[in-house]
Amino acid sequence: MNRRPADGYVRRVCSDEALLTAAAHGDQAALRTLYDRHAAAMLRLIRRLTSEPAVAEEILQEAWLAVWRSAAGFRGESSVRGWLLGVARRQAHNQLRRARPQLTDLAEAEHVPHPDPGVEEQVILAAERTELRAAVRALPEHLREVLGLVLVDELAYPEVAAVLGIPVGTVKSRMSHARRRLGSMLAASRLEGTGRR
């Protein structure tokens, strides 16, 4: 007797592409599974663009509505994750353009604290994080955006290019420029710190 696997099991083992195709054909369970897999990353990206939690949640819901409506338009030029992040980014920019809330930056993205550091280590880590946050905040928005997609969302350069609608070479150039500027700013900050002692 052949038994069909439970629907939940099938959803867990389906690829994102298969789920998006099913969602394009009206399968709400497939859309729900995609949501479970990718909503947190989409919300992180949106939170880097707005500091208002309620606005970020609203944009996330609008983004998923847009995904539901346009799932059939996925052409496979990037990963499904990259495409979903692109939808979230477009929805955020559209809504923020209308509402003009206060923007936030990559430095305020969630981070994982060091496990059980001592008091001295905590002070050093806090100082380093403060320096890094200040340096990231000082970067122009177009560099912060690429930095966030690559380092926080862990997207490959071609996916970042698809999300931002720019050539891969521009992504590489912006990452290189961001790294150089961050390195210079952090080195200058450390030299200032040693000069004060």
PDB file of C-alpha atoms in Angstrom:
ATOM      1  CA  MET A   1       0.000   0.000   0.000  1.00  0.00           C
ATOM      2  CA  ASN A   2       1.570   3.298  -1.141  1.00  0.00           C
ATOM      3  CA  ARG A   3       0.925   6.179   1.208  1.00  0.00           C
ATOM      4  CA  ARG A   4       1.277   9.753   0.113  1.00  0.00           C
ATOM      5  CA  PRO A   5       3.605  11.839   2.338  1.00  0.00           C
ATOM      6  CA  ALA A   6       1.928  14.498   4.457  1.00  0.00           C
ATOM      7  CA  ASP A   7       1.572  17.907   2.809  1.00  0.00           C
ATOM      8  CA  GLY A   8       3.816  19.528   5.451  1.00  0.00           C
ATOM      9  CA  TYR A   9       6.610  17.091   4.652  1.00  0.00           C
ATOM     10  CA  VAL A  10       6.314  17.818   0.933  1.00  0.00           C
ATOM     11  CA  ARG A  11       6.489  21.576   1.621  1.00  0.00           C
ATOM     12  CA  ARG A  12       9.660  21.198   3.723  1.00  0.00           C
ATOM     13  CA  VAL A  13      11.516  19.325   0.986  1.00  0.00           C
ATOM     14  CA  CYS A  14      10.270  21.401  -1.987  1.00  0.00           C
ATOM     15  CA  SER A  15      12.686  23.852  -3.530  1.00  0.00           C
ATOM     16  CA  ASP A  16      11.912  27.560  -3.370  1.00  0.00           C
ATOM     17  CA  GLU A  17      11.430  27.535  -7.143  1.00  0.00           C
ATOM     18  CA  ALA A  18       8.822  24.770  -6.928  1.00  0.00           C
ATOM     19  CA  LEU A  19       7.035  26.594  -4.114  1.00  0.00           C
ATOM     20  CA  LEU A  20       6.990  29.877  -6.028  1.00  0.00           C
ATOM     21  CA  THR A  21       5.620  28.099  -9.101  1.00  0.00           C
ATOM     22  CA  ALA A  22       2.901  26.511  -6.947  1.00  0.00           C
ATOM     23  CA  ALA A  23       2.107  29.911  -5.398  1.00  0.00           C
ATOM     24  CA  ALA A  24       1.823  31.390  -8.904  1.00  0.00           C
ATOM     25  CA  HIS A  25      -0.898  28.794  -9.527  1.00  0.00           C
ATOM     26  CA  GLY A  26      -2.798  29.844  -6.387  1.00  0.00           C
ATOM     27  CA  ASP A  27      -1.325  27.440  -3.812  1.00  0.00           C
ATOM     28  CA  GLN A  28      -1.585  29.340  -0.514  1.00  0.00           C
ATOM     29  CA  ALA A  29       0.239  26.623   1.446  1.00  0.00           C
ATOM     30  CA  ALA A  30       3.249  27.035  -0.860  1.00  0.00           C
ATOM     31  CA  LEU A  31       3.203  30.789  -0.269  1.00  0.00           C
ATOM     32  CA  ARG A  32       2.986  30.191   3.486  1.00  0.00           C
ATOM     33  CA  THR A  33       6.041  27.915   3.314  1.00  0.00           C
ATOM     34  CA  LEU A  34       7.991  30.556   1.387  1.00  0.00           C
ATOM     35  CA  TYR A  35       6.926  33.085   4.028  1.00  0.00           C
ATOM     36  CA  ASP A  36       8.208  30.818   6.807  1.00  0.00           C
ATOM     37  CA  ARG A  37      11.539  30.455   5.011  1.00  0.00           C
ATOM     38  CA  HIS A  38      12.167  34.044   3.934  1.00  0.00           C
ATOM     39  CA  ALA A  39      10.045  36.563   5.866  1.00  0.00           C
ATOM     40  CA  ALA A  40      12.716  37.116   8.542  1.00  0.00           C
ATOM     41  CA  ALA A  41      15.370  38.053   5.941  1.00  0.00           C
ATOM     42  CA  MET A  42      12.897  40.350   4.174  1.00  0.00           C
ATOM     43  CA  LEU A  43      12.022  42.045   7.465  1.00  0.00           C
ATOM     44  CA  ARG A  44      15.731  42.553   8.291  1.00  0.00           C
ATOM     45  CA  LEU A  45      16.226  44.259   4.934  1.00  0.00           C
ATOM     46  CA  ILE A  46      13.172  46.481   5.480  1.00  0.00           C
ATOM     47  CA  ARG A  47      14.299  47.330   9.038  1.00  0.00           C
ATOM     48  CA  ARG A  48      17.575  48.623   7.610  1.00  0.00           C
ATOM     49  CA  LEU A  49      15.493  51.118   5.629  1.00  0.00           C
ATOM     50  CA  THR A  50      13.105  52.240   8.383  1.00  0.00           C
ATOM     51  CA  SER A  51      13.420  52.449  12.149  1.00  0.00           C
ATOM     52  CA  GLU A  52       9.636  52.242  12.640  1.00  0.00           C
ATOM     53  CA  PRO A  53       8.715  48.630  13.571  1.00  0.00           C
ATOM     54  CA  ALA A  54       5.037  49.119  12.651  1.00  0.00           C
ATOM     55  CA  VAL A  55       5.983  50.566   9.256  1.00  0.00           C
ATOM     56  CA  ALA A  56       8.402  47.684   8.639  1.00  0.00           C
ATOM     57  CA  GLU A  57       5.687  45.120   9.421  1.00  0.00           C
ATOM     58  CA  GLU A  58       3.250  46.912   7.133  1.00  0.00           C
ATOM     59  CA  ILE A  59       5.796  46.978   4.306  1.00  0.00           C
ATOM     60  CA  LEU A  60       6.484  43.267   4.850  1.00  0.00           C
ATOM     61  CA  GLN A  61       2.784  42.471   4.452  1.00  0.00           C
ATOM     62  CA  GLU A  62       2.599  44.632   1.317  1.00  0.00           C
ATOM     63  CA  ALA A  63       5.657  42.833  -0.036  1.00  0.00           C
ATOM     64  CA  TRP A  64       4.040  39.409   0.455  1.00  0.00           C
ATOM     65  CA  LEU A  65       0.876  40.638  -1.219  1.00  0.00           C
ATOM     66  CA  ALA A  66       3.053  41.747  -4.152  1.00  0.00           C
ATOM     67  CA  VAL A  67       4.770  38.326  -4.168  1.00  0.00           C
ATOM     68  CA  TRP A  68       1.361  36.610  -4.309  1.00  0.00           C
ATOM     69  CA  ARG A  69       0.253  38.817  -7.201  1.00  0.00           C
ATOM     70  CA  SER A  70       3.477  38.638  -9.203  1.00  0.00           C
ATOM     71  CA  ALA A  71       4.790  35.124  -8.505  1.00  0.00           C
ATOM     72  CA  ALA A  72       4.124  34.159 -12.126  1.00  0.00           C
ATOM     73  CA  GLY A  73       6.527  36.932 -13.182  1.00  0.00           C
ATOM     74  CA  PHE A  74       9.548  35.217 -11.610  1.00  0.00           C
ATOM     75  CA  ARG A  75      11.957  34.555 -14.500  1.00  0.00           C
ATOM     76  CA  GLY A  76      14.702  32.722 -12.619  1.00  0.00           C
ATOM     77  CA  GLU A  77      17.369  35.365 -13.262  1.00  0.00           C
ATOM     78  CA  SER A  78      18.268  35.228  -9.557  1.00  0.00           C
ATOM     79  CA  SER A  79      17.479  32.907  -6.685  1.00  0.00           C
ATOM     80  CA  VAL A  80      13.968  33.017  -5.258  1.00  0.00           C
ATOM     81  CA  ARG A  81      15.480  34.537  -2.082  1.00  0.00           C
ATOM     82  CA  GLY A  82      17.104  37.299  -4.115  1.00  0.00           C
ATOM     83  CA  TRP A  83      13.858  37.930  -5.979  1.00  0.00           C
ATOM     84  CA  LEU A  84      11.888  38.092  -2.720  1.00  0.00           C
ATOM     85  CA  LEU A  85      14.376  40.549  -1.231  1.00  0.00           C
ATOM     86  CA  GLY A  86      14.074  42.648  -4.384  1.00  0.00           C
ATOM     87  CA  VAL A  87      10.285  42.713  -3.984  1.00  0.00           C
ATOM     88  CA  ALA A  88      10.689  43.749  -0.330  1.00  0.00           C
ATOM     89  CA  ARG A  89      13.149  46.490  -1.248  1.00  0.00           C
ATOM     90  CA  ARG A  90      10.893  47.890  -3.981  1.00  0.00           C
ATOM     91  CA  GLN A  91       7.874  47.870  -1.675  1.00  0.00           C
ATOM     92  CA  ALA A  92       9.900  49.610   1.041  1.00  0.00           C
ATOM     93  CA  HIS A  93      11.188  52.283  -1.320  1.00  0.00           C
ATOM     94  CA  ASN A  94       7.700  52.856  -2.749  1.00  0.00           C
ATOM     95  CA  GLN A  95       6.092  53.217   0.664  1.00  0.00           C
ATOM     96  CA  LEU A  96       8.933  55.215   2.215  1.00  0.00           C
ATOM     97  CA  ARG A  97       8.917  57.596  -0.727  1.00  0.00           C
ATOM     98  CA  ARG A  98       5.264  58.326   0.027  1.00  0.00           C
ATOM     99  CA  ALA A  99       5.565  58.424   3.830  1.00  0.00           C
ATOM    100  CA  ARG A 100       9.100  59.803   4.282  1.00  0.00           C
ATOM    101  CA  PRO A 101       9.775  58.227   7.707  1.00  0.00           C
ATOM    102  CA  GLN A 102      13.167  58.476   9.367  1.00  0.00           C
ATOM    103  CA  LEU A 103      15.692  56.084   7.811  1.00  0.00           C
ATOM    104  CA  THR A 104      17.994  53.833   9.778  1.00  0.00           C
ATOM    105  CA  ASP A 105      21.175  52.062   8.742  1.00  0.00           C
ATOM    106  CA  LEU A 106      23.052  48.775   8.700  1.00  0.00           C
ATOM    107  CA  ALA A 107      24.722  49.492  12.041  1.00  0.00           C
ATOM    108  CA  GLU A 108      21.373  49.053  13.782  1.00  0.00           C
ATOM    109  CA  ALA A 109      20.788  45.583  12.308  1.00  0.00           C
ATOM    110  CA  GLU A 110      20.553  42.769  14.805  1.00  0.00           C
ATOM    111  CA  HIS A 111      23.861  41.285  15.884  1.00  0.00           C
ATOM    112  CA  VAL A 112      24.809  38.213  17.858  1.00  0.00           C
ATOM    113  CA  PRO A 113      26.621  39.121  21.073  1.00  0.00           C
ATOM    114  CA  HIS A 114      29.843  37.390  22.041  1.00  0.00           C
ATOM    115  CA  PRO A 115      29.050  34.513  24.456  1.00  0.00           C
ATOM    116  CA  ASP A 116      29.927  35.332  28.079  1.00  0.00           C
ATOM    117  CA  PRO A 117      32.752  37.844  27.579  1.00  0.00           C
ATOM    118  CA  GLY A 118      34.508  39.216  30.647  1.00  0.00           C
ATOM    119  CA  VAL A 119      34.152  42.861  31.691  1.00  0.00           C
ATOM    120  CA  GLU A 120      37.343  43.935  29.909  1.00  0.00           C
ATOM    121  CA  GLU A 121      36.339  42.066  26.745  1.00  0.00           C
ATOM    122  CA  GLN A 122      32.876  43.644  26.916  1.00  0.00           C
ATOM    123  CA  VAL A 123      34.380  47.137  27.035  1.00  0.00           C
ATOM    124  CA  ILE A 124      36.720  46.393  24.110  1.00  0.00           C
ATOM    125  CA  LEU A 125      33.947  44.779  22.052  1.00  0.00           C
ATOM    126  CA  ALA A 126      31.579  47.681  22.753  1.00  0.00           C
ATOM    127  CA  ALA A 127      34.231  50.192  21.669  1.00  0.00           C
ATOM    128  CA  GLU A 128      34.948  48.249  18.474  1.00  0.00           C
ATOM    129  CA  ARG A 129      31.233  47.939  17.669  1.00  0.00           C
ATOM    130  CA  THR A 130      30.752  51.655  18.306  1.00  0.00           C
ATOM    131  CA  GLU A 131      33.636  52.478  15.941  1.00  0.00           C
ATOM    132  CA  LEU A 132      32.301  50.120  13.289  1.00  0.00           C
ATOM    133  CA  ARG A 133      28.745  51.472  13.604  1.00  0.00           C
ATOM    134  CA  ALA A 134      30.001  55.029  13.261  1.00  0.00           C
ATOM    135  CA  ALA A 135      32.067  54.074  10.213  1.00  0.00           C
ATOM    136  CA  VAL A 136      29.145  52.246   8.578  1.00  0.00           C
ATOM    137  CA  ARG A 137      26.813  55.198   9.321  1.00  0.00           C
ATOM    138  CA  ALA A 138      29.290  57.512   7.613  1.00  0.00           C
ATOM    139  CA  LEU A 139      29.136  55.530   4.357  1.00  0.00           C
ATOM    140  CA  PRO A 140      26.829  56.822   1.613  1.00  0.00           C
ATOM    141  CA  GLU A 141      23.504  54.971   1.415  1.00  0.00           C
ATOM    142  CA  HIS A 142      24.333  53.157  -1.839  1.00  0.00           C
ATOM    143  CA  LEU A 143      27.428  51.608  -0.207  1.00  0.00           C
ATOM    144  CA  ARG A 144      25.591  50.730   3.047  1.00  0.00           C
ATOM    145  CA  GLU A 145      22.859  49.033   1.026  1.00  0.00           C
ATOM    146  CA  VAL A 146      25.264  46.762  -0.880  1.00  0.00           C
ATOM    147  CA  LEU A 147      27.195  46.028   2.308  1.00  0.00           C
ATOM    148  CA  GLY A 148      23.988  44.956   4.080  1.00  0.00           C
ATOM    149  CA  LEU A 149      22.829  42.679   1.277  1.00  0.00           C
ATOM    150  CA  VAL A 150      26.221  40.964   1.034  1.00  0.00           C
ATOM    151  CA  LEU A 151      27.230  40.749   4.697  1.00  0.00           C
ATOM    152  CA  VAL A 152      23.918  40.624   6.573  1.00  0.00           C
ATOM    153  CA  ASP A 153      21.624  38.910   4.058  1.00  0.00           C
ATOM    154  CA  GLU A 154      24.506  36.852   2.650  1.00  0.00           C
ATOM    155  CA  LEU A 155      23.499  37.271  -0.977  1.00  0.00           C
ATOM    156  CA  ALA A 156      25.909  36.517  -3.807  1.00  0.00           C
ATOM    157  CA  TYR A 157      26.908  39.445  -6.017  1.00  0.00           C
ATOM    158  CA  PRO A 158      24.605  38.413  -8.903  1.00  0.00           C
ATOM    159  CA  GLU A 159      21.675  38.275  -6.465  1.00  0.00           C
ATOM    160  CA  VAL A 160      22.533  41.702  -5.064  1.00  0.00           C
ATOM    161  CA  ALA A 161      22.682  43.005  -8.631  1.00  0.00           C
ATOM    162  CA  ALA A 162      19.196  41.584  -9.288  1.00  0.00           C
ATOM    163  CA  VAL A 163      17.797  43.042  -6.051  1.00  0.00           C
ATOM    164  CA  LEU A 164      19.199  46.510  -6.744  1.00  0.00           C
ATOM    165  CA  GLY A 165      18.754  46.457 -10.526  1.00  0.00           C
ATOM    166  CA  ILE A 166      22.422  47.258 -11.188  1.00  0.00           C
ATOM    167  CA  PRO A 167      25.220  45.378 -13.010  1.00  0.00           C
ATOM    168  CA  VAL A 168      27.298  42.821 -11.075  1.00  0.00           C
ATOM    169  CA  GLY A 169      30.394  44.919 -11.766  1.00  0.00           C
ATOM    170  CA  THR A 170      28.781  47.851  -9.961  1.00  0.00           C
ATOM    171  CA  VAL A 171      28.061  45.630  -6.957  1.00  0.00           C
ATOM    172  CA  LYS A 172      31.710  44.534  -6.855  1.00  0.00           C
ATOM    173  CA  SER A 173      32.884  48.105  -7.224  1.00  0.00           C
ATOM    174  CA  ARG A 174      30.611  49.332  -4.418  1.00  0.00           C
ATOM    175  CA  MET A 175      31.717  46.521  -2.090  1.00  0.00           C
ATOM    176  CA  SER A 176      35.358  47.272  -2.804  1.00  0.00           C
ATOM    177  CA  HIS A 177      34.781  50.983  -2.253  1.00  0.00           C
ATOM    178  CA  ALA A 178      32.853  50.317   1.006  1.00  0.00           C
ATOM    179  CA  ARG A 179      35.628  48.064   2.347  1.00  0.00           C
ATOM    180  CA  ARG A 180      38.339  50.602   1.510  1.00  0.00           C
ATOM    181  CA  ARG A 181      36.412  53.460   3.120  1.00  0.00           C
ATOM    182  CA  LEU A 182      35.600  51.422   6.227  1.00  0.00           C
ATOM    183  CA  GLY A 183      39.253  50.370   6.540  1.00  0.00           C
ATOM    184  CA  SER A 184      40.443  53.962   6.205  1.00  0.00           C
ATOM    185  CA  MET A 185      37.903  55.289   8.699  1.00  0.00           C
ATOM    186  CA  LEU A 186      38.660  52.587  11.270  1.00  0.00           C
ATOM    187  CA  ALA A 187      42.421  53.078  10.887  1.00  0.00           C
ATOM    188  CA  ALA A 188      42.025  56.851  11.313  1.00  0.00           C
ATOM    189  CA  SER A 189      39.823  56.309  14.365  1.00  0.00           C
ATOM    190  CA  ARG A 190      42.410  54.026  15.968  1.00  0.00           C
ATOM    191  CA  LEU A 191      45.220  56.485  15.223  1.00  0.00           C
ATOM    192  CA  GLU A 192      43.184  59.239  16.864  1.00  0.00           C
ATOM    193  CA  GLY A 193      42.656  56.996  19.882  1.00  0.00           C
ATOM    194  CA  THR A 194      46.376  56.279  20.304  1.00  0.00           C
ATOM    195  CA  GLY A 195      47.247  59.955  19.800  1.00  0.00           C
ATOM    196  CA  ARG A 196      45.066  60.984  22.749  1.00  0.00           C
ATOM    197  CA  ARG A 197      46.889  58.739  25.248  1.00  0.00           C
TER     198      ARG A 197
END
